[in-house]
Short mmCIF file of C-alpha atoms in Angstrom, two decimals:
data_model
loop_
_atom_site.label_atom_id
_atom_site.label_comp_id
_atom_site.label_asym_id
_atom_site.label_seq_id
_atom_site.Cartn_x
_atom_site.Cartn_y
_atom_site.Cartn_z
CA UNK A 1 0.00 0.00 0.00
CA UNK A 2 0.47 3.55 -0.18
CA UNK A 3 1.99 5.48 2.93
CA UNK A 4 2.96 9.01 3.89
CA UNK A 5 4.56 9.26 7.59
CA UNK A 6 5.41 12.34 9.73
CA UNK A 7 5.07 13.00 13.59
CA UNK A 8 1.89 14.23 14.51
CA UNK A 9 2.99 16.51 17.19
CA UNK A 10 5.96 19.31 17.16
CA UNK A 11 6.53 22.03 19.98
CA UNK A 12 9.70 24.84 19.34
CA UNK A 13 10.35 28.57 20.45
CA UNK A 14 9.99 31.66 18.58
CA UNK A 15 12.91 32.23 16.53
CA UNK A 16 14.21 29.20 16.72
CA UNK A 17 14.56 26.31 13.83
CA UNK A 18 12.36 23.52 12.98
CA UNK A 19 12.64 20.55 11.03
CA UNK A 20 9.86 18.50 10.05
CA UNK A 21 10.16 15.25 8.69
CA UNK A 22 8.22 13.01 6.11
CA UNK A 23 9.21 9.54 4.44
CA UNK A 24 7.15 8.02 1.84
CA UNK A 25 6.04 4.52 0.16
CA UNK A 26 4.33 5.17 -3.32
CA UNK A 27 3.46 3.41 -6.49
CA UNK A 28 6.05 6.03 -8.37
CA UNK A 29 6.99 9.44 -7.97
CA UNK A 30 6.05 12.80 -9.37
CA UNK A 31 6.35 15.08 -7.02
CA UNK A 32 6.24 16.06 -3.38
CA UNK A 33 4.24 19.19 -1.72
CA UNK A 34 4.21 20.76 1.88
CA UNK A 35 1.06 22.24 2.71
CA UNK A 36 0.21 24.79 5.49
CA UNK A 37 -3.00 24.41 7.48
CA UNK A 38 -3.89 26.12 10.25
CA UNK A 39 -6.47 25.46 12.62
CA UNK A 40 -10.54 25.13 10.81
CA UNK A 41 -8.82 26.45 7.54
CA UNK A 42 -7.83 25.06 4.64
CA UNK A 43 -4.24 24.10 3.17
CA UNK A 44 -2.42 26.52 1.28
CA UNK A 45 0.41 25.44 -0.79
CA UNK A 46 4.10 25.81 0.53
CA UNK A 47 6.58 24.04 -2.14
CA UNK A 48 6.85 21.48 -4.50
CA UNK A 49 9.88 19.56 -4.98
CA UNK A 50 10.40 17.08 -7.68
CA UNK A 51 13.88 16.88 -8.10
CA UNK A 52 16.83 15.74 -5.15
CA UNK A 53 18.07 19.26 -3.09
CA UNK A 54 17.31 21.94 -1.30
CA UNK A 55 14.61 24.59 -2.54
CA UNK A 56 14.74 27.39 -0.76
CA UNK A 57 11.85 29.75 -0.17
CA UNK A 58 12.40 32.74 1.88
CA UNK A 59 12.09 31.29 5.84
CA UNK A 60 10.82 27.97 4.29
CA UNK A 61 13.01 25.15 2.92
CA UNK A 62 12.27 22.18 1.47
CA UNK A 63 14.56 19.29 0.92
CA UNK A 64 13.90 16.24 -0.82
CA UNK A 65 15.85 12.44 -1.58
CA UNK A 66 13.78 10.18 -3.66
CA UNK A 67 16.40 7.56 -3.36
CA UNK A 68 15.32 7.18 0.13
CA UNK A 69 11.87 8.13 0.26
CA UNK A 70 12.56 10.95 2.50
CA UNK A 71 12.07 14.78 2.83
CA UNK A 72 11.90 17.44 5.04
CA UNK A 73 10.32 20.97 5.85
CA UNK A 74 12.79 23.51 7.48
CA UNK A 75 10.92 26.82 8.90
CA UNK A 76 13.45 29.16 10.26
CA UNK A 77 13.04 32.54 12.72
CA UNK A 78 9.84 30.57 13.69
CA UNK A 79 7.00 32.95 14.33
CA UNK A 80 3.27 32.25 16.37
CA UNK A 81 2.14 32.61 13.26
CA UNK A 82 3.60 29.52 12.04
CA UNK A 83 2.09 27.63 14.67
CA UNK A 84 -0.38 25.42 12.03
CA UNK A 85 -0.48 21.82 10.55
CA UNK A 86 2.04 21.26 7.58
CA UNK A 87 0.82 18.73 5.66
CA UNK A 88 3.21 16.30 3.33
CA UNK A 89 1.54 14.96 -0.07
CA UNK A 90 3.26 12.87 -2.94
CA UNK A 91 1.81 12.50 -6.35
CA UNK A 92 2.13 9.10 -7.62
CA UNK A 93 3.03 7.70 -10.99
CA UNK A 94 -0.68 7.82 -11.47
CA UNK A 95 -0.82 11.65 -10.62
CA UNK A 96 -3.11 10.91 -7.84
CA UNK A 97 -1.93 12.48 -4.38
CA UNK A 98 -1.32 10.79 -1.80
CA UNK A 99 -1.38 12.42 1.50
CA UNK A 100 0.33 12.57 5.47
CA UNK A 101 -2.08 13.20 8.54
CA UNK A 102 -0.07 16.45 9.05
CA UNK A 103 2.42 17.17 11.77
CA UNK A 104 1.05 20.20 14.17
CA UNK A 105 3.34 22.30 14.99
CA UNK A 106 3.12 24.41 18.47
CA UNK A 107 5.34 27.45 18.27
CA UNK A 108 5.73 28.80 21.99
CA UNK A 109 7.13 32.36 22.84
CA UNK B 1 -8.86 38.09 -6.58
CA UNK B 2 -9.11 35.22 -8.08
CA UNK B 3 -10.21 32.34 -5.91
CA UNK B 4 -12.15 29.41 -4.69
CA UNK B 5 -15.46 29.79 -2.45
CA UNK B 6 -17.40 27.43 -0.14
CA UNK B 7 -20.82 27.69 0.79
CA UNK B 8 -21.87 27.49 3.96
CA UNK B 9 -18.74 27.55 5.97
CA UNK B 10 -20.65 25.70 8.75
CA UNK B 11 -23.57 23.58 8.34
CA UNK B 12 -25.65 21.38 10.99
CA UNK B 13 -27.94 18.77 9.59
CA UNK B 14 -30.27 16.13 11.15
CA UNK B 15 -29.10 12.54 10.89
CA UNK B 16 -30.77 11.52 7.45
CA UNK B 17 -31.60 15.00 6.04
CA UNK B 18 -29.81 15.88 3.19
CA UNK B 19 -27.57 18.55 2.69
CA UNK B 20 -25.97 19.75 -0.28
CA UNK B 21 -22.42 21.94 0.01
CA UNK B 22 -21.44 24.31 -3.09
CA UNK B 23 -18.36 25.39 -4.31
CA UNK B 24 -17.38 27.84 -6.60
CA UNK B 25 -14.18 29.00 -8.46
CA UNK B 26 -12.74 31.86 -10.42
CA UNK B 27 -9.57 30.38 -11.41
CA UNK B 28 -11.11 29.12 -14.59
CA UNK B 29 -9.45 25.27 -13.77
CA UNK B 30 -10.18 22.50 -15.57
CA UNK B 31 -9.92 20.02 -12.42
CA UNK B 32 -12.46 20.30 -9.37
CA UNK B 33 -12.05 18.40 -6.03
CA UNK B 34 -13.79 17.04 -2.92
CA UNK B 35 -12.16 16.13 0.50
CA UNK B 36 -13.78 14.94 3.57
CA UNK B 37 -11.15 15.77 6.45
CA UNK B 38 -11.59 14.48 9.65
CA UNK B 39 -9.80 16.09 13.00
CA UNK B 40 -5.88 15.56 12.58
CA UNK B 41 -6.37 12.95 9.88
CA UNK B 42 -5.03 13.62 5.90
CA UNK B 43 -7.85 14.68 3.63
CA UNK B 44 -9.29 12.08 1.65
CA UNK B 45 -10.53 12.57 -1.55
CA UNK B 46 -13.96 11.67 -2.68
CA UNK B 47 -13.93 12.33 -6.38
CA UNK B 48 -13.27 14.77 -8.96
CA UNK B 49 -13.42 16.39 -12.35
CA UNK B 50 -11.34 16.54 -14.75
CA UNK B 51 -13.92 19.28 -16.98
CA UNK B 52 -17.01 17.19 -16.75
CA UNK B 53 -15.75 13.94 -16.62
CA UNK B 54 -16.67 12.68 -13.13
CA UNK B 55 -14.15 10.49 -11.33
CA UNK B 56 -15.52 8.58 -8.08
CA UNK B 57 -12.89 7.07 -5.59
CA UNK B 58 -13.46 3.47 -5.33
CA UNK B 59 -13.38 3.71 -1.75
CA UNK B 60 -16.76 6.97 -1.36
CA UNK B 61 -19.68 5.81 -0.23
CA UNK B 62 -22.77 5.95 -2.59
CA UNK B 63 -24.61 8.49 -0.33
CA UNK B 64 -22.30 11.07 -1.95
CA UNK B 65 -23.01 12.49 -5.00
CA UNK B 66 -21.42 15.23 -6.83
CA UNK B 67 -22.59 17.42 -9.92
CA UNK B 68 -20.57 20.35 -11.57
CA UNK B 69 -23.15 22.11 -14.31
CA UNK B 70 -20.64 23.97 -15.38
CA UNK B 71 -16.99 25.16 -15.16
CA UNK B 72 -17.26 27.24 -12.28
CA UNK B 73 -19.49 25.29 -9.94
CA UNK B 74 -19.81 22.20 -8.69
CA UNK B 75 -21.84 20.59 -5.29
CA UNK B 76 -21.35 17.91 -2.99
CA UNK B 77 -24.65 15.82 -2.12
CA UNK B 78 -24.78 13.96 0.96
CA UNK B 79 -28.29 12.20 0.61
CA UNK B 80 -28.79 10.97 3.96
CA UNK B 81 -25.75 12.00 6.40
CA UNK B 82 -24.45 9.79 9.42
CA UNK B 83 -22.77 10.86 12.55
CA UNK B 84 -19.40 9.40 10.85
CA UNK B 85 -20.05 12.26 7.80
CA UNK B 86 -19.51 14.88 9.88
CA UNK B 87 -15.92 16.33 8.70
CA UNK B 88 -14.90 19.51 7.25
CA UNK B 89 -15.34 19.07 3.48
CA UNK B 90 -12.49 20.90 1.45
CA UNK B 91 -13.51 22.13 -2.52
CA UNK B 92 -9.76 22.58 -4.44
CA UNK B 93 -9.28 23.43 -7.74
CA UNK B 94 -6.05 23.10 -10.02
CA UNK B 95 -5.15 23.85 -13.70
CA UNK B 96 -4.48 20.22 -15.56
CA UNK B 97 -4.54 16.68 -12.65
CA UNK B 98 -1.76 15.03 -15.44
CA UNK B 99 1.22 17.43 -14.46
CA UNK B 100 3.35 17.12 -11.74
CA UNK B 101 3.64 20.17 -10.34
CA UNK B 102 0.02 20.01 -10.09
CA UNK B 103 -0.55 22.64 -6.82
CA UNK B 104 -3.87 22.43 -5.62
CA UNK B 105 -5.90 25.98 -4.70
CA UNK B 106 -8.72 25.44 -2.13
CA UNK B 107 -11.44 26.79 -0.53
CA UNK B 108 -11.85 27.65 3.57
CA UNK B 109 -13.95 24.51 3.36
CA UNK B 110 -17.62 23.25 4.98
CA UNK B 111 -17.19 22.49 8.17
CA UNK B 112 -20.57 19.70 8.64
CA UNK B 113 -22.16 18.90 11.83
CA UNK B 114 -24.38 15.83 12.49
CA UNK B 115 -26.97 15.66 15.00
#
């Protein structure tokens, strides 16, 4: 089967660095997103990476390794504003997406 | 701005009584979506369109039905909700579903209650 994994539950300080972790098992691979959710709203897109490496997107970084399934969400100078859900989704070699429960992330001052 | 809008945001239904959620988008995309999300669980996706061609996840119950008359609409149907329907029900749009970089844009979602 199918399976996106990440920790459900995150806690950091305000202006410090987090790094949130997803590892995946799909039928093929075109793509991975990070989505932001926060609480009774709906995701917003953060970053797409398809290809091994670092993007880097102002405070946000995504990193991705397909050859081991794994990637990672880097927020830096954490704010309270970036206390939300990020979400971790993987489009398969069917373009169908594939999606993690979401890690939520607790920013505290 | 260009953008994607639910209607109602909240909703509370009897236990049988249909309801029917609407979404509508401004984005002119070809592809319309429909996720039930539960508390801390990943959205799951009941079907979509790719332009009017109606795809239905093997795994949706028949008690939801979708339409989409036209490019810019399209409703969820939830004949006779259960307790276990109550969710917040995402609407997303995006351009082409064959692409990879295939971002989804969605709306602030239904949030259903069941009682």
């Amino acid at each position: 089967g199918q399976n996106i994994d990440q920790p459900t539950e995150m806690t950091a300080t305000e202006g410090a660095i987090v790094q949130i972790n997803c590892t995946y098992q799909t039928s093929g691979f075109n793509g991975l997103f990070w989505y932001q959710q926060h609480a009774g709203e709906a995701p917003t897109f953060l970053s797409y990476n398809v290809l091994d490496g670092l993007e880097e997107k102002g405070r946000f970084s995504s990193f991705l390794s397909r050859s081991k399934g794994y990637s990672y969400l880097l927020l830096k100078e954490l704010q309270m504003k970036d206390s939300a859900s990020y979400l971790c989704a993987v489009m398969d070699s069917n373009y169908q997406l594939i999606w993690g429960a979401g890690t939520k992330l607790i920013i505290k001052p | 701005d260009a953008m994607v809008i639910q209607n109602p945001r909240y909703q509370v239904t009897q236990f049988g009584k249909p309801v029917t959620l609407s979404c509508s988008q401004t984005l002119n995309h070809n592809v319309m979506y429909w996720y039930q999300q539960k508390s801390s669980q990943a959205p799951k996706l009941l079907f979509h369109y790719y332009d009017k061609d109606f795809n239905n996840e093997a795994d949706t119950p028949d008690n939801f039905q979708s339409r989409r008359p036209n490019t810019s609409f399209c409703f969820l149907d939830i004949r006779s909700p259960g307790l276990g329907d109550a969710a917040m029900y995402l609407c997303a749009t995006s351009r082409d579903g064959f692409s990879g970089a295939n971002v989804l844009t969605f709306g602030a979602g239904s949030r259903l209650t069941v009682l």
